[in-house]
XYZ file of C-alpha atoms in Angstrom:
772
model
C 70.645 165.809 62.032
C 71.766 162.259 62.239
C 74.452 163.023 65.023
C 71.509 164.708 66.950
C 69.285 161.684 66.594
C 71.977 159.522 67.684
C 72.737 161.619 70.770
C 68.969 161.368 71.426
C 68.715 157.695 71.120
C 72.012 157.134 73.225
C 70.375 159.405 76.077
C 67.499 157.185 76.182
C 69.457 154.049 76.394
C 71.739 155.729 79.231
C 68.643 156.826 81.083
C 67.025 153.245 80.834
C 70.350 151.758 82.154
C 70.614 154.185 84.942
C 67.211 153.342 85.935
C 67.810 149.709 86.023
C 70.801 150.223 88.047
C 68.686 152.028 90.639
C 66.340 149.108 90.622
C 68.901 146.436 90.919
C 71.860 147.561 92.835
C 70.749 150.216 95.130
C 73.028 148.894 97.922
C 76.439 147.460 97.426
C 75.466 143.990 98.711
C 72.226 143.750 96.731
C 73.269 142.471 93.454
C 73.225 139.861 92.211
C 72.156 137.908 95.406
C 69.095 139.792 96.699
C 65.636 140.889 95.386
C 63.852 143.557 97.637
C 60.487 145.138 96.988
C 61.268 147.955 99.328
C 63.974 149.257 96.786
C 61.312 149.554 94.073
C 59.095 151.701 96.412
C 61.763 153.798 97.670
C 61.340 157.536 97.352
C 64.723 157.747 95.258
C 63.328 155.355 92.768
C 60.057 157.315 92.432
C 62.025 160.396 91.797
C 64.202 158.829 89.019
C 60.987 157.865 87.204
C 59.760 161.328 87.179
C 63.025 162.798 86.185
C 63.199 160.278 83.353
C 59.720 161.061 82.160
C 60.668 164.934 82.174
C 63.845 164.441 80.489
C 62.044 162.192 77.651
C 59.298 164.849 77.145
C 61.830 167.706 76.647
C 64.033 165.469 74.231
C 60.851 164.835 72.155
C 60.020 168.662 72.277
C 63.527 169.538 71.026
C 63.470 167.110 68.205
C 60.133 168.372 66.958
C 61.548 171.909 66.864
C 64.728 170.585 65.008
C 62.492 168.864 62.370
C 60.341 171.974 61.553
C 63.579 174.083 61.464
C 65.054 171.704 58.793
C 61.827 171.236 56.522
C 61.699 175.278 56.458
C 65.300 175.867 55.040
C 66.130 176.656 51.482
C 68.602 173.864 51.324
C 65.972 171.323 51.675
C 63.381 173.463 49.290
C 66.130 173.440 46.537
C 67.039 169.701 46.762
C 63.783 167.830 47.347
C 64.885 165.523 44.322
C 67.815 164.333 46.307
C 66.363 164.543 49.784
C 62.722 163.149 49.591
C 60.097 163.771 52.288
C 60.497 159.976 53.414
C 63.784 160.896 54.370
C 62.323 162.260 57.711
C 60.056 159.457 58.269
C 62.260 157.414 60.659
C 62.850 160.671 62.946
C 59.018 161.127 63.052
C 58.711 157.414 63.940
C 61.362 157.460 66.534
C 59.540 160.736 68.225
C 56.390 158.709 68.441
C 58.172 155.615 70.198
C 60.110 158.101 72.602
C 56.613 159.838 73.244
C 55.221 156.344 74.073
C 57.998 155.331 76.227
C 57.555 158.705 78.227
C 53.836 157.911 78.723
C 54.787 154.391 80.051
C 57.315 155.702 82.296
C 54.966 158.213 83.667
C 52.290 155.307 84.125
C 54.961 153.371 85.945
C 55.835 156.206 88.358
C 52.007 156.327 89.229
C 51.774 152.592 89.887
C 55.049 152.580 91.983
C 53.259 155.268 94.075
C 50.302 153.078 94.503
C 52.499 150.060 95.472
C 54.419 152.158 97.921
C 51.243 153.393 99.599
C 49.853 149.829 99.914
C 53.022 148.466 101.113
C 53.218 151.009 103.695
C 49.953 150.424 104.959
C 50.334 146.579 105.109
C 53.637 146.686 106.703
C 53.284 149.279 109.099
C 53.361 147.293 112.172
C 56.293 145.174 111.042
C 58.321 148.214 109.888
C 57.697 149.698 113.253
C 59.193 146.842 114.699
C 61.994 146.887 112.548
C 62.923 150.275 113.030
C 62.391 149.846 117.107
C 64.868 146.772 117.301
C 67.483 146.966 120.389
C 70.359 144.740 121.120
C 69.070 142.336 123.726
C 71.324 142.096 127.091
C 71.251 138.515 127.554
C 74.124 136.919 129.564
C 73.518 133.679 127.683
C 74.616 135.550 124.581
C 77.585 137.526 125.681
C 78.735 138.203 122.118
C 75.661 139.586 120.686
C 76.552 143.338 121.012
C 79.955 142.901 119.611
C 78.672 140.813 116.464
C 75.952 143.324 115.870
C 78.606 146.344 116.001
C 80.569 144.342 113.576
C 77.690 143.911 111.190
C 76.749 147.702 111.303
C 80.412 148.323 110.024
C 80.870 145.146 107.687
C 77.432 143.815 106.578
C 78.332 144.979 102.913
C 81.620 143.170 102.922
C 80.285 139.967 101.880
C 77.055 139.448 99.658
C 76.223 136.347 101.570
C 74.769 138.633 104.239
C 72.208 140.035 101.901
C 71.594 136.540 100.664
C 70.112 135.917 104.223
C 67.999 139.066 104.182
C 70.406 141.537 106.029
C 69.546 144.885 104.654
C 71.510 147.300 106.826
C 68.697 147.676 109.537
C 69.062 146.574 113.221
C 66.370 144.047 113.029
C 67.958 142.431 109.977
C 71.274 142.243 111.889
C 69.484 140.431 114.900
C 67.479 137.990 112.774
C 70.551 137.001 110.989
C 72.605 136.603 114.232
C 69.760 134.633 115.889
C 68.541 132.481 113.174
C 71.499 131.908 110.521
C 74.076 132.318 113.197
C 73.754 131.748 116.984
C 75.217 134.885 118.597
C 72.065 136.503 119.603
C 68.572 135.267 121.243
C 65.760 134.911 118.934
C 63.371 137.935 118.570
C 60.114 137.460 120.136
C 57.964 138.744 117.152
C 59.513 136.621 114.655
C 57.696 133.582 113.132
C 59.192 130.638 115.091
C 58.543 128.129 112.372
C 61.982 128.559 110.815
C 63.453 127.837 114.437
C 61.695 124.787 114.868
C 63.990 121.638 115.711
C 65.057 119.567 112.751
C 62.953 116.424 112.112
C 64.640 113.358 113.579
C 66.898 111.615 110.929
C 65.657 108.887 108.854
C 66.842 105.235 109.723
C 70.179 104.301 108.687
C 70.692 102.294 105.500
C 72.966 99.318 106.085
C 76.169 99.191 104.276
C 76.387 96.252 101.986
C 79.650 95.123 100.066
C 79.749 96.071 96.358
C 80.539 93.474 93.878
C 80.852 95.878 90.714
C 83.235 98.775 90.346
C 81.474 100.158 87.193
C 79.463 102.887 89.160
C 82.644 104.096 90.892
C 84.458 104.745 87.591
C 81.418 106.940 86.669
C 81.734 108.839 89.909
C 85.359 109.546 89.411
C 84.497 111.546 86.271
C 86.840 112.565 83.279
C 88.394 115.564 81.917
C 92.058 115.108 83.534
C 94.928 113.027 83.076
C 95.120 112.286 86.672
C 91.474 110.878 86.888
C 92.281 108.641 83.866
C 95.277 107.389 85.576
C 93.152 106.594 88.991
C 90.404 104.951 86.873
C 93.276 102.730 85.137
C 94.380 101.738 88.549
C 90.960 100.830 89.841
C 90.339 98.811 86.675
C 93.722 96.888 86.870
C 93.286 95.969 90.483
C 89.505 95.363 90.357
C 89.614 91.461 90.705
C 91.914 91.852 93.829
C 89.634 94.396 95.344
C 86.493 92.364 94.620
C 88.161 89.158 96.077
C 89.550 90.927 99.050
C 85.882 92.288 99.868
C 84.300 88.951 99.819
C 86.877 87.625 102.557
C 86.417 90.674 104.670
C 82.584 90.062 104.415
C 83.257 86.566 105.465
C 85.260 87.602 108.239
C 82.780 90.132 109.609
C 80.081 87.578 109.720
C 77.135 89.741 108.796
C 77.963 92.557 111.371
C 75.579 95.553 111.176
C 77.289 98.498 109.452
C 75.539 101.769 108.976
C 76.137 103.475 105.507
C 77.877 106.599 105.501
C 77.332 109.396 103.165
C 80.756 110.490 102.190
C 82.270 113.443 100.179
C 85.513 112.891 98.512
C 87.083 116.391 97.554
C 90.735 116.032 95.984
C 91.698 119.530 96.595
C 95.082 119.141 95.003
C 93.368 118.438 91.603
C 91.344 121.594 91.568
C 92.066 124.330 89.176
C 92.207 126.870 92.161
C 95.004 124.884 93.770
C 97.169 124.773 90.623
C 96.651 121.235 89.697
C 100.262 120.546 88.946
C 99.878 116.924 89.130
C 97.655 116.324 85.920
C 99.966 117.761 83.442
C 102.795 115.748 84.978
C 101.057 112.368 84.873
C 102.545 111.463 81.551
C 105.889 113.163 82.095
C 107.349 111.294 85.168
C 105.738 113.490 87.919
C 104.726 112.167 91.315
C 101.982 109.474 91.252
C 102.152 108.453 94.716
C 99.190 110.745 95.875
C 97.104 109.794 92.816
C 97.687 105.882 93.856
C 96.532 106.645 97.260
C 93.457 108.434 96.358
C 92.483 105.804 93.671
C 92.782 102.825 96.487
C 90.782 105.139 98.873
C 87.987 105.494 96.622
C 87.752 101.758 95.827
C 88.010 100.839 99.400
C 85.186 103.248 100.517
C 83.134 102.080 97.411
C 83.711 98.267 98.160
C 82.567 98.788 101.781
C 79.318 99.977 100.630
C 79.046 103.555 101.600
C 77.469 106.366 99.437
C 80.064 108.522 97.607
C 80.157 111.844 96.102
C 83.634 112.848 94.389
C 84.799 116.413 93.333
C 87.800 117.868 91.912
C 86.522 121.446 91.546
C 85.845 124.181 93.742
C 82.357 124.699 92.333
C 81.279 121.314 92.734
C 82.414 121.498 96.347
C 80.384 124.706 96.975
C 77.341 123.023 95.404
C 77.706 119.790 97.524
C 78.139 121.586 100.730
C 75.374 124.075 100.275
C 77.588 127.234 100.392
C 75.795 130.568 99.956
C 76.868 133.003 97.372
C 79.465 135.265 98.425
C 82.935 135.186 99.875
C 82.677 132.594 102.353
C 81.853 134.414 105.678
C 78.495 132.968 106.305
C 77.400 129.457 107.512
C 75.981 126.970 105.020
C 72.455 127.235 104.062
C 71.545 123.895 105.378
C 72.675 121.001 107.613
C 76.011 119.117 106.204
C 74.589 116.117 103.993
C 77.653 114.172 104.526
C 78.756 112.020 107.695
C 82.442 112.051 106.407
C 84.631 114.302 104.020
C 87.821 112.982 102.837
C 89.933 115.706 101.516
C 93.656 116.924 101.690
C 95.385 120.114 102.681
C 94.281 122.235 99.675
C 90.776 121.057 100.199
C 90.634 121.709 103.837
C 92.027 125.395 103.120
C 89.005 125.761 100.405
C 86.508 124.278 102.870
C 87.514 126.796 105.611
C 87.412 129.658 103.011
C 83.890 128.952 101.854
C 82.011 127.240 104.859
C 82.199 130.330 107.408
C 81.223 129.292 111.023
C 80.002 126.049 109.666
C 83.776 124.726 109.088
C 84.190 124.949 113.069
C 81.047 123.123 113.439
C 81.498 120.358 111.000
C 85.361 119.915 111.016
C 84.943 116.717 113.346
C 83.695 115.156 110.233
C 86.877 115.792 108.141
C 89.531 113.170 107.163
C 92.777 114.765 105.905
C 95.027 112.633 103.447
C 98.494 113.726 104.666
C 101.288 112.196 102.974
C 104.075 112.948 105.525
C 101.866 113.477 108.603
C 101.036 116.409 110.976
C 102.211 116.236 114.540
C 100.266 117.629 117.454
C 102.981 120.288 118.174
C 102.222 121.735 114.558
C 98.418 121.145 114.869
C 97.739 123.244 117.976
C 97.666 126.795 116.615
C 98.378 128.775 119.680
C 101.101 126.351 120.906
C 102.595 126.303 117.457
C 102.630 130.126 117.107
C 104.220 130.500 120.650
C 106.856 127.526 120.351
C 108.015 128.069 116.934
C 106.279 125.129 115.374
C 104.048 127.116 113.144
C 104.250 126.261 109.197
C 102.319 126.556 106.059
C 100.578 123.344 106.562
C 99.700 122.953 110.316
C 97.605 124.905 112.924
C 94.255 123.370 111.942
C 93.451 122.336 115.788
C 91.981 119.046 114.484
C 92.180 115.836 116.377
C 95.641 114.615 115.260
C 94.106 111.128 114.325
C 91.965 112.988 111.623
C 95.018 113.208 109.653
C 95.798 110.144 107.680
C 99.302 109.144 106.358
C 100.678 107.041 103.461
C 102.895 105.213 105.919
C 102.676 104.815 109.579
C 104.990 107.382 110.434
C 103.661 108.361 113.675
C 100.844 106.988 115.859
C 99.580 110.530 116.451
C 97.968 110.196 112.808
C 95.961 107.566 111.470
C 97.519 105.198 109.038
C 95.605 105.196 105.781
C 98.120 103.644 103.447
C 97.547 102.336 99.865
C 97.902 98.868 98.252
C 100.146 96.977 96.214
C 99.516 94.339 93.691
C 99.384 90.690 94.975
C 100.709 87.782 93.122
C 99.032 84.458 93.235
C 100.894 81.116 93.174
C 101.470 80.843 89.277
C 102.811 84.399 89.444
C 105.295 83.824 92.265
C 106.600 80.745 90.583
C 106.896 82.592 87.161
C 108.867 85.276 88.983
C 111.281 82.900 90.883
C 112.147 81.159 87.465
C 112.511 84.226 85.193
C 114.487 86.468 87.660
C 117.609 88.053 86.022
C 120.183 87.968 88.954
C 122.214 90.717 87.253
C 119.623 93.079 86.500
C 118.889 96.427 88.472
C 116.342 98.973 88.246
C 117.129 102.482 89.580
C 114.207 104.250 91.411
C 113.554 107.593 89.914
C 111.681 108.814 86.787
C 113.325 112.633 86.838
C 116.660 113.065 85.354
C 117.621 115.341 88.395
C 117.499 112.375 90.711
C 120.472 110.621 88.879
C 122.700 114.034 88.952
C 125.808 113.452 90.992
C 125.374 109.584 91.161
C 128.147 108.462 88.673
C 130.266 107.105 91.454
C 127.533 104.768 92.572
C 126.537 103.819 89.187
C 129.850 103.111 88.075
C 130.251 100.584 90.994
C 126.977 98.924 90.252
C 127.803 98.609 86.704
C 130.701 96.465 87.199
C 128.239 93.820 88.567
C 124.872 94.426 87.113
C 123.156 95.682 84.159
C 121.325 98.998 84.783
C 117.868 99.811 83.850
C 116.086 103.204 84.114
C 112.661 104.614 83.637
C 113.578 108.379 83.159
C 111.318 110.730 81.143
C 112.573 112.585 78.176
C 111.056 114.121 75.057
C 113.536 114.540 72.293
C 116.835 113.066 73.468
C 118.364 110.972 76.309
C 118.855 112.868 79.547
C 122.351 114.119 80.073
C 122.228 112.982 83.505
C 121.976 109.439 82.617
C 125.172 107.616 81.619
C 125.246 105.929 78.404
C 125.741 102.339 79.890
C 122.215 102.724 81.233
C 119.379 101.051 79.327
C 116.625 103.883 79.652
C 113.204 102.751 79.077
C 111.499 106.106 79.268
C 108.464 106.470 81.209
C 106.514 103.131 81.341
C 102.735 102.331 81.976
C 102.236 100.728 85.230
C 101.590 97.181 84.163
C 105.088 97.417 81.825
C 106.938 98.928 85.025
C 105.588 95.824 86.743
C 106.931 93.509 84.310
C 110.208 95.137 84.423
C 110.518 94.630 88.324
C 109.607 91.016 87.969
C 112.699 90.436 85.982
C 115.009 92.545 87.941
C 116.954 91.402 91.117
C 117.810 94.919 92.563
C 115.743 98.048 92.997
C 118.036 100.796 93.963
C 117.187 104.147 95.412
C 119.446 107.224 95.386
C 118.015 109.120 98.261
C 114.815 110.517 96.587
C 111.808 110.481 96.157
C 110.980 110.152 99.954
C 108.571 107.305 101.113
C 106.755 106.442 97.835
C 104.855 103.415 96.825
C 107.340 102.051 94.204
C 109.829 100.195 96.788
C 106.715 98.100 98.154
C 105.803 97.177 94.635
C 109.419 96.099 93.918
C 109.682 94.083 96.934
C 106.197 92.498 96.174
C 107.761 91.448 92.659
C 110.741 89.654 94.275
C 113.312 92.450 94.070
C 115.799 93.471 96.816
C 115.461 96.997 97.788
C 118.811 98.897 98.326
C 118.790 102.260 99.766
C 120.956 105.147 101.349
C 121.295 105.667 105.135
C 121.034 109.313 105.979
C 123.405 110.634 108.605
C 122.623 112.833 110.243
C 118.875 111.895 109.538
C 116.895 114.248 107.508
C 114.129 116.593 108.932
C 112.467 120.028 108.996
C 115.317 121.358 110.708
C 118.211 120.549 108.247
C 116.723 119.557 105.018
C 114.979 121.726 102.458
C 112.574 119.058 101.183
C 111.121 118.655 104.862
C 111.363 122.303 105.849
C 107.720 123.818 106.300
C 106.221 120.370 106.653
C 104.344 120.004 109.898
C 106.598 117.374 111.498
C 109.760 117.169 113.572
C 110.043 113.606 112.529
C 113.901 112.514 111.653
C 114.097 110.351 108.343
C 116.955 107.859 108.811
C 116.669 106.627 105.062
C 114.897 107.079 101.838
C 112.188 104.698 102.996
C 111.944 104.211 106.756
C 109.029 102.119 106.594
C 110.892 99.561 104.433
C 113.780 99.783 106.884
C 111.670 99.633 110.112
C 108.960 97.244 109.094
C 110.389 94.930 106.474
C 114.356 95.083 106.611
C 116.773 92.407 105.560
C 116.906 90.368 103.531
C 114.523 92.284 101.379
C 115.556 95.760 102.306
C 119.208 96.946 102.643
C 120.264 100.232 104.126
C 123.701 101.299 103.622
C 125.992 104.422 103.917
C 126.463 105.520 100.166
C 129.335 107.696 101.408
C 131.331 104.543 102.081
C 132.075 103.011 98.744
C 133.402 99.692 100.257
C 129.997 99.247 102.164
C 127.993 99.997 98.976
C 130.042 97.481 97.070
C 129.850 94.945 99.670
C 126.132 95.108 100.023
C 125.770 94.656 96.129
C 128.029 91.615 96.315
C 125.945 90.148 99.331
C 122.500 91.096 97.485
C 123.675 89.006 94.244
C 124.043 85.876 96.312
C 120.834 86.337 98.225
C 117.600 84.729 97.150
C 114.313 86.323 98.196
C 110.721 85.600 97.630
C 108.095 88.240 96.728
C 106.819 89.783 100.013
C 104.103 92.243 100.667
C 102.896 93.395 104.178
C 99.375 92.346 104.694
C 98.546 96.131 105.576
C 99.392 96.957 102.028
C 96.918 94.242 100.513
C 93.546 95.078 99.282
C 91.908 93.158 102.455
C 94.432 94.939 104.719
C 93.364 98.370 103.626
C 89.674 97.361 103.485
C 90.006 96.071 107.074
C 91.797 99.103 108.307
C 89.246 101.617 106.732
C 86.142 99.785 107.724
C 87.618 99.888 111.538
C 88.233 103.537 111.167
C 84.730 104.320 109.888
C 82.969 102.231 112.397
C 84.951 103.308 115.534
C 86.550 106.684 114.842
C 84.131 109.397 116.050
C 85.705 112.817 116.485
C 82.287 114.820 117.008
C 81.104 112.891 120.388
C 84.521 112.167 121.927
C 84.565 112.898 125.491
C 87.333 115.271 126.642
C 89.922 114.186 129.290
C 89.526 115.411 132.777
C 90.532 119.019 133.349
C 93.004 119.813 136.055
C 91.666 118.999 139.310
C 90.564 121.891 141.748
C 91.298 122.008 145.356
C 89.668 119.260 147.238
C 88.286 119.044 150.717
C 90.150 116.231 152.897
C 86.667 114.320 152.813
C 86.832 113.949 148.764
C 88.642 110.804 147.660
C 90.077 110.326 144.090
C 88.503 107.441 142.393
C 90.863 104.230 142.354
C 93.159 104.143 139.343
C 92.109 101.759 136.769
C 96.010 100.832 136.273
C 97.781 98.211 138.056
C 101.698 97.411 138.284
C 102.572 94.441 135.985
C 103.789 91.127 137.769
C 107.343 91.956 136.884
C 106.885 95.642 137.942
C 108.120 97.041 134.760
C 105.209 98.945 133.587
C 101.394 99.495 134.220
C 98.744 97.591 132.684
C 94.932 97.731 132.815
C 93.662 96.336 135.974
C 91.561 93.107 135.616
C 89.210 94.470 138.269
C 88.582 97.930 136.483
C 85.582 98.475 134.652
C 85.719 98.771 130.955
C 83.687 100.982 128.387
C 82.576 98.642 125.782
C 82.349 101.368 123.268
C 85.953 102.527 123.871
C 88.319 102.091 121.071
C 90.793 100.991 120.976
C 89.617 98.528 123.859
C 91.431 99.645 127.060
C 92.614 96.266 128.127
C 95.136 96.742 125.317
C 96.932 99.468 127.301
C 100.473 99.352 128.678
C 102.192 102.181 130.416
C 106.037 102.552 129.894
C 108.545 105.217 130.877
C 110.884 106.397 128.155
C 114.591 107.090 128.189
C 115.365 110.633 128.037
C 116.399 110.606 124.533
C 113.514 108.585 123.154
C 110.030 109.542 121.769
C 107.053 107.280 123.081
C 106.933 106.024 119.567
C 110.427 104.476 119.833
C 109.857 103.512 123.562
C 106.753 101.356 122.485
C 108.260 99.875 119.320
C 111.358 98.572 121.485
C 108.799 96.386 123.455
C 107.080 95.148 120.320
C 104.098 97.553 120.831
C 102.760 100.799 119.307
C 102.097 104.033 121.017
C 98.438 104.726 121.263
C 97.509 108.645 121.685
C 93.971 107.976 122.470
C 95.191 106.501 125.967
C 96.976 109.341 127.034
C 94.078 110.474 129.081
C 94.438 107.656 131.497
C 98.109 108.421 131.994
C 97.648 112.283 132.620
C 97.150 111.796 136.405
C 99.478 112.354 139.627
C 98.550 108.855 140.669
C 100.116 107.404 137.701
C 103.746 108.647 138.818
C 103.260 107.351 142.278
C 102.407 103.846 140.913
C 105.474 103.582 138.788
C 107.433 104.720 142.002
C 108.324 108.154 140.498
C 108.987 110.698 143.137
C 107.326 114.219 142.579
C 108.399 116.962 144.735
C 105.943 119.109 142.520
C 103.293 118.521 139.907
C 102.373 121.063 137.251
C 99.777 121.366 134.649
C 101.180 122.857 131.406
C 100.883 122.972 127.623
C 103.651 120.837 126.137
C 103.705 118.237 123.574
C 106.120 116.168 125.688
C 103.948 115.819 128.734
C 102.986 113.886 130.855
C 106.718 113.479 131.776
C 109.307 113.653 134.749
C 112.335 115.689 135.032
C 114.181 113.178 137.309
C 116.965 115.326 138.278
C 114.901 117.789 140.048
C 111.702 115.539 140.810
C 109.642 117.611 139.100
C 106.553 116.060 137.491
C 104.416 117.631 134.626
C 100.871 116.872 133.308
C 99.370 117.857 130.064
C 96.914 120.973 130.173
C 95.950 120.789 126.522
C 94.369 117.505 125.347
C 95.388 118.378 121.680
C 98.983 118.339 122.538
C 98.914 114.534 123.593
C 101.723 113.398 121.267
C 103.576 110.137 120.642
C 106.448 112.104 118.974
C 109.065 114.169 120.462
C 111.743 113.776 123.031
C 113.899 116.006 125.119
C 117.187 115.179 127.159
C 115.614 116.762 130.285
C 112.562 114.555 130.421
C 111.496 110.847 130.828
C 108.014 110.443 129.253
C 104.985 108.443 130.251
C 104.040 106.533 127.052
C 100.751 104.725 126.312
C 101.615 101.467 124.391
C 99.323 98.854 123.009
C 99.549 95.641 121.194
C 98.671 95.316 117.303
C 97.482 92.736 114.904
C 99.930 90.586 112.901
C 100.924 92.691 109.711
C 98.233 95.492 110.839
C 100.026 97.896 112.911
C 97.084 100.481 112.854
C 94.640 98.035 114.541
C 95.087 96.432 117.986
C 94.465 92.485 118.347
C 90.824 93.165 119.316
C 90.080 96.175 117.331
C 88.445 94.955 114.305
């Protein structure tokens, strides 16, 4: 009897659950993102209610029969003392409750019938329209029919469609495709209030330099070792940041600056990307990226912009207004941010969850990209056709939207970071307390020391060697016994070690980190290995897959090219005699602490201010397309370029008009022709200039070849990251067909390239003299 009662109760629960499922998840895409009254009124649901009522009534009758049969048995008559009558009271109570539930279900069925009748009467006209929707044939919307066909087959593939009201009917497809997306024309019978133009934006708030970093520390948040590291760095450099902000404020002399709403999404710290950095902060892991992000946060905040900081995918979705689902639909409202600073991980997450809105808003994105992304790898079609496709490229952004740690290539914007500056007292202290026989090895991981015994033995003849290698229980076997290993040191203790040391020596890895600049700023000489042949994605595993063909000639090319001797020595470590001779010379050399201006707090503030005020990738006009055939009466406009007085290059003509909003200013332009084995980057640098990719549009004309006295038997427009260029042996000239492929990088023995160069501010290679 107890078993039968249990089965009955379980059946009741199962039926109620089934009914709830009919209500809440009639279609695949309905739950948990939609609520629709038409499902409640559907004939299937009314049938379920009736069947449930009938089954409950049958269950009640059977239990009643069971009870009567058991009351009449001899077994119960003989054992009333052990089985009193109140034993059956729970069963009787359960039957009464089942009967009440059955009656309620019956009442619900009647009410559903009434609701359905009323809804059918009230919505008859609308339903008629819904059933009669046809795909419009409008030449202004050529993709409409194809999109509707896709929606018919796939609308349940992502719950976000149901979130926007798609329910499988033709009209819901057309409403979505015309009002949420933009592939179909608006339906004439729809309420047009939703499609009215947005109200004009509110007046811009003027940005004001900040004088307190406390609020920024709150914005950064807690919960990760990496965040704690960044906050410690911001606090440590707070006074230098504040002093630099005051100096820049005086330099700008009250210039009006719009406050930007900026989202900072650090994608590599999200759990979805693995967050491999946070657990390694205390174990010698790479800190360069976190140093840079901490400095970016400080600079943006001090410049007076409104910031939001996220290190989780959930927060990113919330801030962007991502609809629930799998990311196929646009954002639910206009993007509330003027700029988004992220990295490659964050870029992938945004594309995955923003749907069509990603293409619409990607011009607002700035990608913090440690090693850079060259145009040949950035253009998806070209990269695929020419073998430049990698795991990190192909985004079709403007190349200057990528922001690098060092000025690798002018194709990208140089973001940088800061190193600590010394005041006069600190500089004097360092000069008087240097230990001339003390060397510190660059590298916190034991693997960096492996195979370096020969160099260490030579160095040990002249200097006391110190290391900062991480270890848990015992000394790493790769570190020789004569090395004084301090283990991992906090940043300020590491700085103190550098202030005592004479030499900071690198063994080839890590590439291009912040530590060598910190060492030079603390009065050390930096000694590094020359790579022969240079390392690149073509011959070295570390660079393989990175979206650049850049050839790295040493461990730290910036230190080699922009600082050089006596602060930086680059030697062939395979030549023991050259290595030993360099150490002897360094011992006799006296150097003062040196820090390039672009790596000071003021230099970084100046650079980011200029980018925010002048870089606009959403309204930039495209370069002129290849010319069509012209009638003899049509004349080309005069070239704004003129031959220089010494006839070596072209420059902006004094008589040519200037766009006052152009940035960089066009009068900083010089046009030079490269040698066959030189990229434009090298061509400009040899002349004390910097290649400026935004000027390529002024060079991409046949007239420019004529002005430079270059003979062109033929001129073709093609997609090639080396164009515009000339193949001199055959007198063939080539112009660029795809603006995204304008590139300062790249060379070929066949071509001499036309290179746009500009001047630059002393110590600030990212900005021309009049760019601030």
